[in-house]
PDB file of C-alpha atoms in Angstrom:
ATOM      1  CA  MET A   1     -13.836  -2.530  28.799  1.00 41.00           C
ATOM      2  CA  PRO A   2     -13.450  -0.615  25.423  1.00 40.00           C
ATOM      3  CA  ALA A   3     -16.191   1.892  24.486  1.00 41.00           C
ATOM      4  CA  PRO A   4     -18.513   0.454  21.753  1.00 42.00           C
ATOM      5  CA  LEU A   5     -18.106   1.432  18.129  1.00 41.00           C
ATOM      6  CA  ARG A   6     -20.733   3.862  17.036  1.00 41.00           C
ATOM      7  CA  ASP A   7     -23.772   1.907  15.831  1.00 38.00           C
ATOM      8  CA  LEU A   8     -24.878   2.349  12.759  1.00 43.00           C
ATOM      9  CA  ARG A   9     -27.619   4.010  10.473  1.00 46.00           C
ATOM     10  CA  THR A  10     -28.662   7.540   9.929  1.00 44.00           C
ATOM     11  CA  PRO A  11     -32.149   8.605   9.200  1.00 44.00           C
ATOM     12  CA  PRO A  12     -33.560   8.526   5.555  1.00 42.00           C
ATOM     13  CA  GLY A  13     -32.275  11.877   3.641  1.00 43.00           C
ATOM     14  CA  THR A  14     -28.998  12.047   5.346  1.00 42.00           C
ATOM     15  CA  PRO A  15     -26.454  12.574   2.693  1.00 45.00           C
ATOM     16  CA  ALA A  16     -23.645   9.976   2.423  1.00 44.00           C
ATOM     17  CA  THR A  17     -20.392  11.175   1.046  1.00 42.00           C
ATOM     18  CA  THR A  18     -18.926  10.135  -2.310  1.00 39.00           C
ATOM     19  CA  ILE A  19     -15.576  10.481  -3.593  1.00 36.00           C
ATOM     20  CA  ARG A  20     -15.198  11.137  -7.170  1.00 30.00           C
ATOM     21  CA  ARG A  21     -12.105   9.821  -8.856  1.00 29.00           C
ATOM     22  CA  TRP A  22      -9.036  11.647  -8.599  1.00 22.00           C
ATOM     23  CA  GLU A  23     -10.714  14.446  -6.473  1.00 26.00           C
ATOM     24  CA  THR A  24     -11.470  15.311  -2.846  1.00 28.00           C
ATOM     25  CA  THR A  25     -14.560  14.403  -1.198  1.00 33.00           C
ATOM     26  CA  MET A  26     -17.769  15.446  -2.966  1.00 32.00           C
ATOM     27  CA  THR A  27     -21.468  15.478  -1.796  1.00 34.00           C
ATOM     28  CA  ALA A  28     -23.950  12.569  -2.067  1.00 33.00           C
ATOM     29  CA  SER A  29     -25.293  11.120  -5.273  1.00 33.00           C
ATOM     30  CA  THR A  30     -26.610   7.884  -6.250  1.00 35.00           C
ATOM     31  CA  LEU A  31     -24.362   4.593  -6.028  1.00 35.00           C
ATOM     32  CA  ARG A  32     -23.479   4.674  -9.602  1.00 40.00           C
ATOM     33  CA  ASP A  33     -24.072   7.483 -12.211  1.00 36.00           C
ATOM     34  CA  ASP A  34     -22.544   8.715 -15.375  1.00 36.00           C
ATOM     35  CA  THR A  35     -19.997  10.727 -13.445  1.00 40.00           C
ATOM     36  CA  GLY A  36     -17.916   7.746 -11.918  1.00 53.00           C
ATOM     37  CA  THR A  37     -18.643   8.060  -8.264  1.00 65.00           C
ATOM     38  CA  VAL A  38     -18.854   5.577  -5.724  1.00 72.00           C
ATOM     39  CA  THR A  39     -20.812   6.039  -2.153  1.00 88.00           C
ATOM     40  CA  CYS A  40     -18.152   6.046   0.509  1.00 93.00           C
ATOM     41  CA  TRP A  41     -19.374   6.266   4.270  1.00 94.00           C
ATOM     42  CA  ARG A  42     -16.624   7.536   7.057  1.00 92.00           C
ATOM     43  CA  GLY A  43     -17.865   5.651   9.709  1.00 91.00           C
ATOM     44  CA  THR A  44     -20.875   3.227  10.479  1.00 92.00           C
ATOM     45  CA  GLY A  45     -23.064   6.190  11.460  1.00 91.00           C
ATOM     46  CA  GLN A  46     -23.293   7.348   7.723  1.00 92.00           C
ATOM     47  CA  ILE A  47     -24.819   4.221   6.341  1.00 93.00           C
ATOM     48  CA  PRO A  48     -28.285   5.004   5.497  1.00 90.00           C
ATOM     49  CA  TRP A  49     -31.182   3.440   7.638  1.00 83.00           C
ATOM     50  CA  GLN A  50     -32.943   1.691   4.220  1.00 86.00           C
ATOM     51  CA  TRP A  51     -29.594  -0.105   3.372  1.00 90.00           C
ATOM     52  CA  GLY A  52     -30.083  -3.543   3.122  1.00 90.00           C
ATOM     53  CA  ARG A  53     -27.776  -6.462   3.777  1.00 96.00           C
ATOM     54  CA  SER A  54     -24.420  -6.665   2.247  1.00 96.00           C
ATOM     55  CA  VAL A  55     -21.770  -9.084   0.647  1.00 98.00           C
ATOM     56  CA  VAL A  56     -18.673  -7.417   2.535  1.00 98.00           C
ATOM     57  CA  ALA A  57     -14.855  -7.559   1.668  1.00 98.00           C
ATOM     58  CA  LEU A  58     -12.963  -6.411   4.573  1.00 97.00           C
ATOM     59  CA  GLY A  59      -9.227  -5.567   4.715  1.00 94.00           C
ATOM     60  CA  VAL A  60      -7.044  -2.625   4.209  1.00 93.00           C
ATOM     61  CA  PHE A  61      -6.593  -2.870   0.572  1.00 95.00           C
ATOM     62  CA  ASP A  62      -3.603  -0.442   0.094  1.00 93.00           C
ATOM     63  CA  GLY A  63      -2.418  -0.406  -3.509  1.00 94.00           C
ATOM     64  CA  VAL A  64      -5.489  -2.506  -4.758  1.00 96.00           C
ATOM     65  CA  HIS A  65      -3.089  -5.129  -6.004  1.00 97.00           C
ATOM     66  CA  ARG A  66      -3.661  -8.442  -8.069  1.00 97.00           C
ATOM     67  CA  GLY A  67      -4.129 -10.144  -4.960  1.00 96.00           C
ATOM     68  CA  HIS A  68      -6.589  -7.686  -3.908  1.00 96.00           C
ATOM     69  CA  ALA A  69      -8.514  -7.908  -7.215  1.00 97.00           C
ATOM     70  CA  ARG A  70      -8.973 -11.457  -6.867  1.00 96.00           C
ATOM     71  CA  LEU A  71     -10.570 -11.095  -3.682  1.00 97.00           C
ATOM     72  CA  LEU A  72     -12.862  -8.180  -5.020  1.00 97.00           C
ATOM     73  CA  ALA A  73     -13.584 -10.390  -7.781  1.00 97.00           C
ATOM     74  CA  HIS A  74     -14.831 -13.082  -5.756  1.00 97.00           C
ATOM     75  CA  THR A  75     -16.774 -10.602  -3.641  1.00 98.00           C
ATOM     76  CA  VAL A  76     -18.356  -9.098  -6.479  1.00 98.00           C
ATOM     77  CA  GLU A  77     -19.373 -12.561  -8.017  1.00 98.00           C
ATOM     78  CA  THR A  78     -20.913 -13.448  -4.508  1.00 98.00           C
ATOM     79  CA  GLY A  79     -22.904 -10.298  -4.438  1.00 97.00           C
ATOM     80  CA  ARG A  80     -24.240 -10.672  -7.822  1.00 97.00           C
ATOM     81  CA  ARG A  81     -25.276 -14.188  -7.236  1.00 97.00           C
ATOM     82  CA  ARG A  82     -26.983 -13.180  -3.975  1.00 96.00           C
ATOM     83  CA  ARG A  83     -28.455  -9.929  -5.729  1.00 96.00           C
ATOM     84  CA  ARG A  84     -26.877  -8.099  -2.730  1.00 96.00           C
ATOM     85  CA  PRO A  85     -24.934  -4.930  -2.994  1.00 95.00           C
ATOM     86  CA  VAL A  86     -21.020  -5.167  -2.300  1.00 97.00           C
ATOM     87  CA  VAL A  87     -19.405  -3.121   0.127  1.00 97.00           C
ATOM     88  CA  LEU A  88     -15.562  -2.885   0.630  1.00 97.00           C
ATOM     89  CA  ALA A  89     -14.763  -2.106   4.606  1.00 96.00           C
ATOM     90  CA  THR A  90     -11.277  -0.599   4.795  1.00 95.00           C
ATOM     91  CA  PHE A  91      -9.477   1.443   7.459  1.00 92.00           C
ATOM     92  CA  ASP A  92      -7.762   4.811   7.591  1.00 89.00           C
ATOM     93  CA  PRO A  93      -5.133   5.257   8.621  1.00 86.00           C
ATOM     94  CA  HIS A  94      -3.183   2.033   8.228  1.00 85.00           C
ATOM     95  CA  PRO A  95      -3.949  -0.157  11.495  1.00 81.00           C
ATOM     96  CA  ALA A  96      -0.243  -0.474  11.903  1.00 79.00           C
ATOM     97  CA  THR A  97       0.225   3.169  12.233  1.00 76.00           C
ATOM     98  CA  VAL A  98      -1.711   2.842  15.708  1.00 78.00           C
ATOM     99  CA  ALA A  99      -1.202  -0.786  16.947  1.00 74.00           C
ATOM    100  CA  GLY A 100       0.989  -3.833  16.650  1.00 68.00           C
ATOM    101  CA  PRO A 101       4.692  -3.714  15.552  1.00 67.00           C
ATOM    102  CA  ARG A 102       5.965  -0.780  13.735  1.00 72.00           C
ATOM    103  CA  ARG A 103       6.569  -1.262  10.183  1.00 74.00           C
ATOM    104  CA  ASP A 104       6.788   0.833   6.605  1.00 79.00           C
ATOM    105  CA  THR A 105       2.987   1.567   5.911  1.00 84.00           C
ATOM    106  CA  THR A 106       3.801   4.593   3.601  1.00 89.00           C
ATOM    107  CA  PRO A 107       0.550   4.826   1.498  1.00 93.00           C
ATOM    108  CA  LEU A 108       0.747   3.173  -2.100  1.00 95.00           C
ATOM    109  CA  THR A 109      -2.398   4.824  -2.899  1.00 93.00           C
ATOM    110  CA  GLY A 110      -4.394   7.843  -1.430  1.00 91.00           C
ATOM    111  CA  LEU A 111      -7.888   7.356   0.049  1.00 92.00           C
ATOM    112  CA  ALA A 112      -9.634   8.424  -2.864  1.00 90.00           C
ATOM    113  CA  ARG A 113      -7.603   6.717  -5.351  1.00 91.00           C
ATOM    114  CA  ARG A 114      -8.403   3.572  -3.124  1.00 93.00           C
ATOM    115  CA  VAL A 115     -11.893   4.122  -3.442  1.00 93.00           C
ATOM    116  CA  ALA A 116     -11.917   4.579  -7.206  1.00 92.00           C
ATOM    117  CA  LEU A 117     -10.003   1.476  -8.088  1.00 94.00           C
ATOM    118  CA  ALA A 118     -12.565  -0.293  -5.422  1.00 94.00           C
ATOM    119  CA  HIS A 119     -15.422   1.171  -7.881  1.00 94.00           C
ATOM    120  CA  ASP A 120     -13.370  -0.036 -11.047  1.00 94.00           C
ATOM    121  CA  HIS A 121     -13.320  -3.656  -9.583  1.00 95.00           C
ATOM    122  CA  GLY A 122     -17.209  -3.611  -9.391  1.00 94.00           C
ATOM    123  CA  VAL A 123     -17.761  -2.432  -5.527  1.00 96.00           C
ATOM    124  CA  ASP A 124     -20.909  -0.692  -4.734  1.00 94.00           C
ATOM    125  CA  ALA A 125     -19.838   1.101  -1.836  1.00 96.00           C
ATOM    126  CA  VAL A 126     -16.837   1.926   0.556  1.00 96.00           C
ATOM    127  CA  LEU A 127     -16.880   2.003   4.425  1.00 96.00           C
ATOM    128  CA  VAL A 128     -14.008   3.704   5.652  1.00 95.00           C
ATOM    129  CA  LEU A 129     -13.451   2.618   9.404  1.00 93.00           C
ATOM    130  CA  PRO A 130     -11.524   5.323  11.129  1.00 90.00           C
ATOM    131  CA  PHE A 131      -8.743   3.459  13.016  1.00 88.00           C
ATOM    132  CA  CYS A 132      -7.943   4.773  16.221  1.00 84.00           C
ATOM    133  CA  ASP A 133      -6.796   3.614  19.825  1.00 85.00           C
ATOM    134  CA  THR A 134     -10.554   2.743  20.524  1.00 87.00           C
ATOM    135  CA  MET A 135     -10.685   0.359  17.570  1.00 86.00           C
ATOM    136  CA  ALA A 136      -7.461  -0.878  18.233  1.00 86.00           C
ATOM    137  CA  ARG A 137      -8.761  -2.125  21.818  1.00 89.00           C
ATOM    138  CA  THR A 138     -12.150  -3.330  20.537  1.00 91.00           C
ATOM    139  CA  PRO A 139     -12.187  -7.280  20.650  1.00 94.00           C
ATOM    140  CA  GLY A 140     -12.683  -8.947  17.501  1.00 92.00           C
ATOM    141  CA  VAL A 141     -16.281 -10.380  18.841  1.00 95.00           C
ATOM    142  CA  ASP A 142     -17.421  -6.863  19.336  1.00 95.00           C
ATOM    143  CA  PHE A 143     -15.768  -5.838  16.050  1.00 94.00           C
ATOM    144  CA  VAL A 144     -17.925  -8.441  14.308  1.00 96.00           C
ATOM    145  CA  ARG A 145     -21.020  -7.751  15.846  1.00 95.00           C
ATOM    146  CA  GLU A 146     -20.857  -3.845  15.545  1.00 94.00           C
ATOM    147  CA  VAL A 147     -19.582  -3.521  12.122  1.00 95.00           C
ATOM    148  CA  LEU A 148     -20.483  -6.700  10.159  1.00 97.00           C
ATOM    149  CA  VAL A 149     -23.758  -7.523  11.607  1.00 96.00           C
ATOM    150  CA  ARG A 150     -25.348  -4.297  13.080  1.00 95.00           C
ATOM    151  CA  ALA A 151     -23.773  -1.765  10.473  1.00 95.00           C
ATOM    152  CA  LEU A 152     -23.501  -3.806   7.599  1.00 96.00           C
ATOM    153  CA  ARG A 153     -25.739  -6.771   8.022  1.00 96.00           C
ATOM    154  CA  ALA A 154     -23.551  -8.826   5.949  1.00 97.00           C
ATOM    155  CA  THR A 155     -24.813 -12.278   4.186  1.00 98.00           C
ATOM    156  CA  ASP A 156     -21.221 -12.793   3.341  1.00 98.00           C
ATOM    157  CA  VAL A 157     -17.539 -11.870   4.654  1.00 98.00           C
ATOM    158  CA  VAL A 158     -14.671 -12.008   2.209  1.00 98.00           C
ATOM    159  CA  VAL A 159     -11.233 -11.923   3.601  1.00 97.00           C
ATOM    160  CA  GLY A 160      -7.947 -12.715   2.709  1.00 95.00           C
ATOM    161  CA  ALA A 161      -6.705 -15.989   4.490  1.00 93.00           C
ATOM    162  CA  ASN A 162      -4.104 -14.191   6.612  1.00 91.00           C
ATOM    163  CA  PHE A 163      -6.307 -11.251   7.847  1.00 93.00           C
ATOM    164  CA  ARG A 164      -6.174 -10.310  11.336  1.00 91.00           C
ATOM    165  CA  PHE A 165      -8.112  -7.715  13.040  1.00 91.00           C
ATOM    166  CA  GLY A 166      -9.569  -6.891  16.859  1.00 87.00           C
ATOM    167  CA  HIS A 167      -7.509  -6.123  19.820  1.00 86.00           C
ATOM    168  CA  ARG A 168      -3.788  -7.347  19.364  1.00 85.00           C
ATOM    169  CA  GLY A 169      -5.071  -8.977  16.074  1.00 85.00           C
ATOM    170  CA  ALA A 170      -6.452 -11.822  17.813  1.00 87.00           C
ATOM    171  CA  GLY A 171      -9.377 -11.849  15.198  1.00 88.00           C
ATOM    172  CA  ASP A 172      -8.864 -14.230  12.211  1.00 93.00           C
ATOM    173  CA  VAL A 173     -10.708 -16.300   9.715  1.00 95.00           C
ATOM    174  CA  ARG A 174     -11.521 -18.886  12.213  1.00 96.00           C
ATOM    175  CA  LEU A 175     -13.162 -16.575  14.615  1.00 96.00           C
ATOM    176  CA  LEU A 176     -15.297 -15.426  11.388  1.00 97.00           C
ATOM    177  CA  ARG A 177     -16.044 -18.664  11.047  1.00 97.00           C
ATOM    178  CA  ARG A 178     -17.025 -19.638  14.421  1.00 96.00           C
ATOM    179  CA  LEU A 179     -19.095 -16.500  14.683  1.00 97.00           C
ATOM    180  CA  GLY A 180     -20.866 -16.703  11.289  1.00 97.00           C
ATOM    181  CA  PRO A 181     -23.414 -19.191  12.096  1.00 97.00           C
ATOM    182  CA  ARG A 182     -24.559 -17.187  15.168  1.00 96.00           C
ATOM    183  CA  HIS A 183     -25.016 -14.242  13.124  1.00 97.00           C
ATOM    184  CA  ASP A 184     -26.316 -15.346   9.706  1.00 96.00           C
ATOM    185  CA  PHE A 185     -23.256 -14.641   7.641  1.00 98.00           C
ATOM    186  CA  ALA A 186     -21.112 -16.997   5.348  1.00 98.00           C
ATOM    187  CA  VAL A 187     -17.260 -16.692   5.599  1.00 98.00           C
ATOM    188  CA  HIS A 188     -14.875 -16.789   2.530  1.00 98.00           C
ATOM    189  CA  GLY A 189     -11.205 -16.893   3.262  1.00 96.00           C
ATOM    190  CA  ILE A 190      -9.277 -16.157   0.060  1.00 95.00           C
ATOM    191  CA  ASP A 191      -5.818 -17.769  -0.416  1.00 93.00           C
ATOM    192  CA  LEU A 192      -2.793 -15.334  -0.970  1.00 88.00           C
ATOM    193  CA  LEU A 193      -1.138 -14.840  -4.392  1.00 91.00           C
ATOM    194  CA  PRO A 194       2.616 -15.656  -3.963  1.00 91.00           C
ATOM    195  CA  GLY A 195       4.750 -12.817  -4.150  1.00 91.00           C
ATOM    196  CA  CYS A 196       1.792 -10.643  -4.171  1.00 94.00           C
ATOM    197  CA  SER A 197       1.470  -8.189  -1.295  1.00 94.00           C
ATOM    198  CA  SER A 198       1.454  -4.548  -0.572  1.00 95.00           C
ATOM    199  CA  THR A 199       4.975  -5.105   1.583  1.00 94.00           C
ATOM    200  CA  ARG A 200       6.240  -6.509  -1.720  1.00 96.00           C
ATOM    201  CA  VAL A 201       5.034  -3.267  -3.916  1.00 97.00           C
ATOM    202  CA  ARG A 202       6.992  -1.364  -1.300  1.00 96.00           C
ATOM    203  CA  GLU A 203       9.975  -3.259  -1.337  1.00 96.00           C
ATOM    204  CA  LEU A 204      10.078  -2.879  -5.433  1.00 98.00           C
ATOM    205  CA  LEU A 205       9.407   0.590  -5.065  1.00 97.00           C
ATOM    206  CA  ARG A 206      12.264   1.276  -2.606  1.00 96.00           C
ATOM    207  CA  ALA A 207      14.649  -0.628  -4.776  1.00 97.00           C
ATOM    208  CA  GLY A 208      13.782   1.699  -7.678  1.00 97.00           C
ATOM    209  CA  ASP A 209      11.937  -0.767  -9.699  1.00 98.00           C
ATOM    210  CA  PRO A 210       8.454   0.542 -10.883  1.00 98.00           C
ATOM    211  CA  ALA A 211       8.138  -1.960 -13.480  1.00 98.00           C
ATOM    212  CA  ALA A 212       8.332  -4.984 -11.253  1.00 98.00           C
ATOM    213  CA  ALA A 213       6.065  -3.218  -8.814  1.00 98.00           C
ATOM    214  CA  ALA A 214       3.414  -2.875 -11.744  1.00 98.00           C
ATOM    215  CA  GLU A 215       3.782  -6.587 -12.266  1.00 97.00           C
ATOM    216  CA  VAL A 216       2.406  -7.060  -8.480  1.00 98.00           C
ATOM    217  CA  LEU A 217      -0.055  -4.299  -9.046  1.00 97.00           C
ATOM    218  CA  GLY A 218      -1.619  -5.183 -12.259  1.00 97.00           C
ATOM    219  CA  ARG A 219      -1.021  -1.772 -13.634  1.00 97.00           C
ATOM    220  CA  PRO A 220       1.702   0.998 -13.330  1.00 98.00           C
ATOM    221  CA  HIS A 221       2.314   2.902 -10.170  1.00 97.00           C
ATOM    222  CA  ARG A 222       0.446   6.026  -9.989  1.00 96.00           C
ATOM    223  CA  VAL A 223       0.486   8.791  -7.376  1.00 94.00           C
ATOM    224  CA  VAL A 224      -1.442  12.085  -6.883  1.00 93.00           C
ATOM    225  CA  GLY A 225       0.377  15.158  -5.683  1.00 92.00           C
ATOM    226  CA  ARG A 226       1.059  18.673  -6.355  1.00 91.00           C
ATOM    227  CA  SER A 227       3.549  20.240  -8.573  1.00 89.00           C
ATOM    228  CA  VAL A 228       5.048  23.785  -8.136  1.00 88.00           C
ATOM    229  CA  GLY A 229       7.453  24.798 -10.728  1.00 82.00           C
ATOM    230  CA  GLY A 230       8.595  21.083 -11.538  1.00 83.00           C
ATOM    231  CA  LEU A 231       8.667  20.118  -7.796  1.00 90.00           C
ATOM    232  CA  PHE A 232       6.406  17.340  -6.928  1.00 92.00           C
ATOM    233  CA  ARG A 233       5.347  16.507  -3.420  1.00 91.00           C
ATOM    234  CA  THR A 234       2.946  13.616  -2.559  1.00 92.00           C
ATOM    235  CA  ASP A 235       1.842  11.796   0.428  1.00 91.00           C
ATOM    236  CA  THR A 236       2.034   8.501  -1.218  1.00 93.00           C
ATOM    237  CA  MET A 237       5.022   6.381  -1.900  1.00 95.00           C
ATOM    238  CA  LEU A 238       7.510   7.275  -4.396  1.00 97.00           C
ATOM    239  CA  PRO A 239      10.225   4.900  -5.753  1.00 97.00           C
ATOM    240  CA  GLY A 240      13.644   5.152  -4.350  1.00 96.00           C
ATOM    241  CA  PRO A 241      15.998   8.157  -5.397  1.00 96.00           C
ATOM    242  CA  GLY A 242      16.843   7.970  -9.218  1.00 96.00           C
ATOM    243  CA  ARG A 243      15.729   9.003 -12.639  1.00 96.00           C
ATOM    244  CA  TYR A 244      12.551   7.291 -13.966  1.00 97.00           C
ATOM    245  CA  ARG A 245      10.383   7.475 -17.091  1.00 96.00           C
ATOM    246  CA  VAL A 246       7.016   8.956 -16.218  1.00 96.00           C
ATOM    247  CA  LEU A 247       3.540   9.849 -17.649  1.00 95.00           C
ATOM    248  CA  VAL A 248       2.255  13.226 -16.713  1.00 93.00           C
ATOM    249  CA  ARG A 249      -0.933  14.315 -18.410  1.00 89.00           C
ATOM    250  CA  GLY A 250      -0.681  11.802 -21.114  1.00 89.00           C
ATOM    251  CA  ARG A 251       3.113  12.750 -22.069  1.00 91.00           C
ATOM    252  CA  GLU A 252       5.854  10.835 -21.315  1.00 94.00           C
ATOM    253  CA  THR A 253       9.218  12.616 -19.460  1.00 93.00           C
ATOM    254  CA  VAL A 254      11.608  12.240 -17.151  1.00 94.00           C
ATOM    255  CA  GLY A 255      11.036  12.486 -13.134  1.00 94.00           C
ATOM    256  CA  GLU A 256      14.116  12.381 -10.777  1.00 95.00           C
ATOM    257  CA  VAL A 257      13.182  11.327  -7.312  1.00 96.00           C
ATOM    258  CA  ARG A 258      15.373  12.854  -4.792  1.00 94.00           C
ATOM    259  CA  PRO A 259      16.500  11.470  -1.169  1.00 93.00           C
ATOM    260  CA  ASP A 260      14.439  14.018   0.474  1.00 90.00           C
ATOM    261  CA  GLY A 261      11.372  12.217  -0.946  1.00 87.00           C
ATOM    262  CA  THR A 262      10.391  14.828  -3.405  1.00 89.00           C
ATOM    263  CA  ALA A 263      10.713  14.616  -7.128  1.00 93.00           C
ATOM    264  CA  PHE A 264      11.671  16.697  -9.950  1.00 92.00           C
ATOM    265  CA  LEU A 265       9.505  16.580 -13.126  1.00 90.00           C
ATOM    266  CA  HIS A 266      11.389  17.831 -16.630  1.00 87.00           C
ATOM    267  CA  ALA A 267       7.902  19.149 -17.893  1.00 81.00           C
ATOM    268  CA  PRO A 268       6.322  22.581 -17.852  1.00 81.00           C
ATOM    269  CA  LEU A 269       3.892  22.278 -15.355  1.00 80.00           C
ATOM    270  CA  PRO A 270       1.443  24.720 -13.749  1.00 77.00           C
ATOM    271  CA  ALA A 271       1.029  24.980  -9.839  1.00 81.00           C
ATOM    272  CA  ALA A 272      -1.782  22.388  -9.444  1.00 84.00           C
ATOM    273  CA  GLU A 273      -2.608  18.755  -8.251  1.00 90.00           C
ATOM    274  CA  ILE A 274      -1.569  16.271 -10.783  1.00 91.00           C
ATOM    275  CA  GLU A 275      -1.067  12.445 -11.259  1.00 93.00           C
ATOM    276  CA  VAL A 276       2.399  10.869 -12.304  1.00 94.00           C
ATOM    277  CA  THR A 277       2.346   7.592 -13.207  1.00 97.00           C
ATOM    278  CA  PHE A 278       5.832   5.767 -12.873  1.00 97.00           C
ATOM    279  CA  LEU A 279       6.801   3.231 -15.664  1.00 97.00           C
ATOM    280  CA  ASP A 280      10.470   2.258 -15.358  1.00 97.00           C
ATOM    281  CA  ARG A 281      13.929   3.494 -14.731  1.00 95.00           C
ATOM    282  CA  ALA A 282      15.023   5.919 -17.014  1.00 92.00           C
ATOM    283  CA  ALA A 283      18.546   5.911 -18.976  1.00 84.00           C
ATOM    284  CA  PRO A 284      21.166   8.028 -17.482  1.00 81.00           C
ATOM    285  CA  PRO A 285      21.491  11.508 -18.861  1.00 74.00           C
ATOM    286  CA  THR A 286      23.487  11.667 -22.310  1.00 67.00           C
ATOM    287  CA  ARG A 287      27.050  13.477 -21.715  1.00 64.00           C
ATOM    288  CA  VAL A 288      27.756  15.636 -24.175  1.00 57.00           C
ATOM    289  CA  PRO A 289      31.693  15.910 -24.736  1.00 61.00           C
ATOM    290  CA  ARG A 290      33.492  19.311 -24.709  1.00 62.00           C
ATOM    291  CA  PRO A 291      34.985  20.382 -27.946  1.00 60.00           C
ATOM    292  CA  THR A 292      38.364  19.551 -26.583  1.00 59.00           C
ATOM    293  CA  GLU A 293      37.464  16.247 -25.957  1.00 53.00           C
ATOM    294  CA  ALA A 294      35.654  15.568 -29.264  1.00 51.00           C
ATOM    295  CA  THR A 295      38.444  16.661 -31.367  1.00 50.00           C
ATOM    296  CA  SER A 296      41.363  14.670 -29.093  1.00 47.00           C
TER     297      SER A 296
END
């Protein structure tokens, strides 16, 4: 029988973790302040003892695209109506990297970016569940009991209509609805937006079409990485090889994505962590004719 997930709460005064937008892990602060932070717990053990009942959105939310935005809007509306905080419960790494059939799960957004986008959509706190073999083997019923009921004390659970969880993906909306009355939470299964998925965004980026990917995301595709002498490396997904119009530090320039998964930015940049926003394909470079060609 799988080992139980760690059950929940830390004593009062134990710091949580917050992620400041575009930066790495910071120390604890209030839920919302003028610095633009959002509380982020890494595992149920970091949830404060005094945290009350929550309205919970559950899923991976890679890319936080328009379909995710609709689900989060419903979650936030429910939380405000119930006067309860809204928590996004997500997984890191992507569950498909640990269990299930292998498929492309190159991240569209890093964890810090995902948390910041959740904050933009009105989420009060993010619970990051480290996805490992133990969690992959945890039956759906146990996951509900340990995470949604004991850790988050959910009043409502909001998921995409096709969301699966638990050992071998056996948990779904039907299981949640069966368990909801027993554990005093309501279940909201949100229908998918046609053609709107993280997989579709990856397909469009791989095809070299960041403009079409932006229509699915609801914003241009932005990645964070490190630039050294114009060479840009990132752990998140780049478009397929080619030339692109990009924004770097508020200025438009050209970026060339190479087959090895790196990019070269045609801009003077210091060695630093930077954000690169991919807008569209760039026109091919203009060929300057040689003097003999110009006069022939």
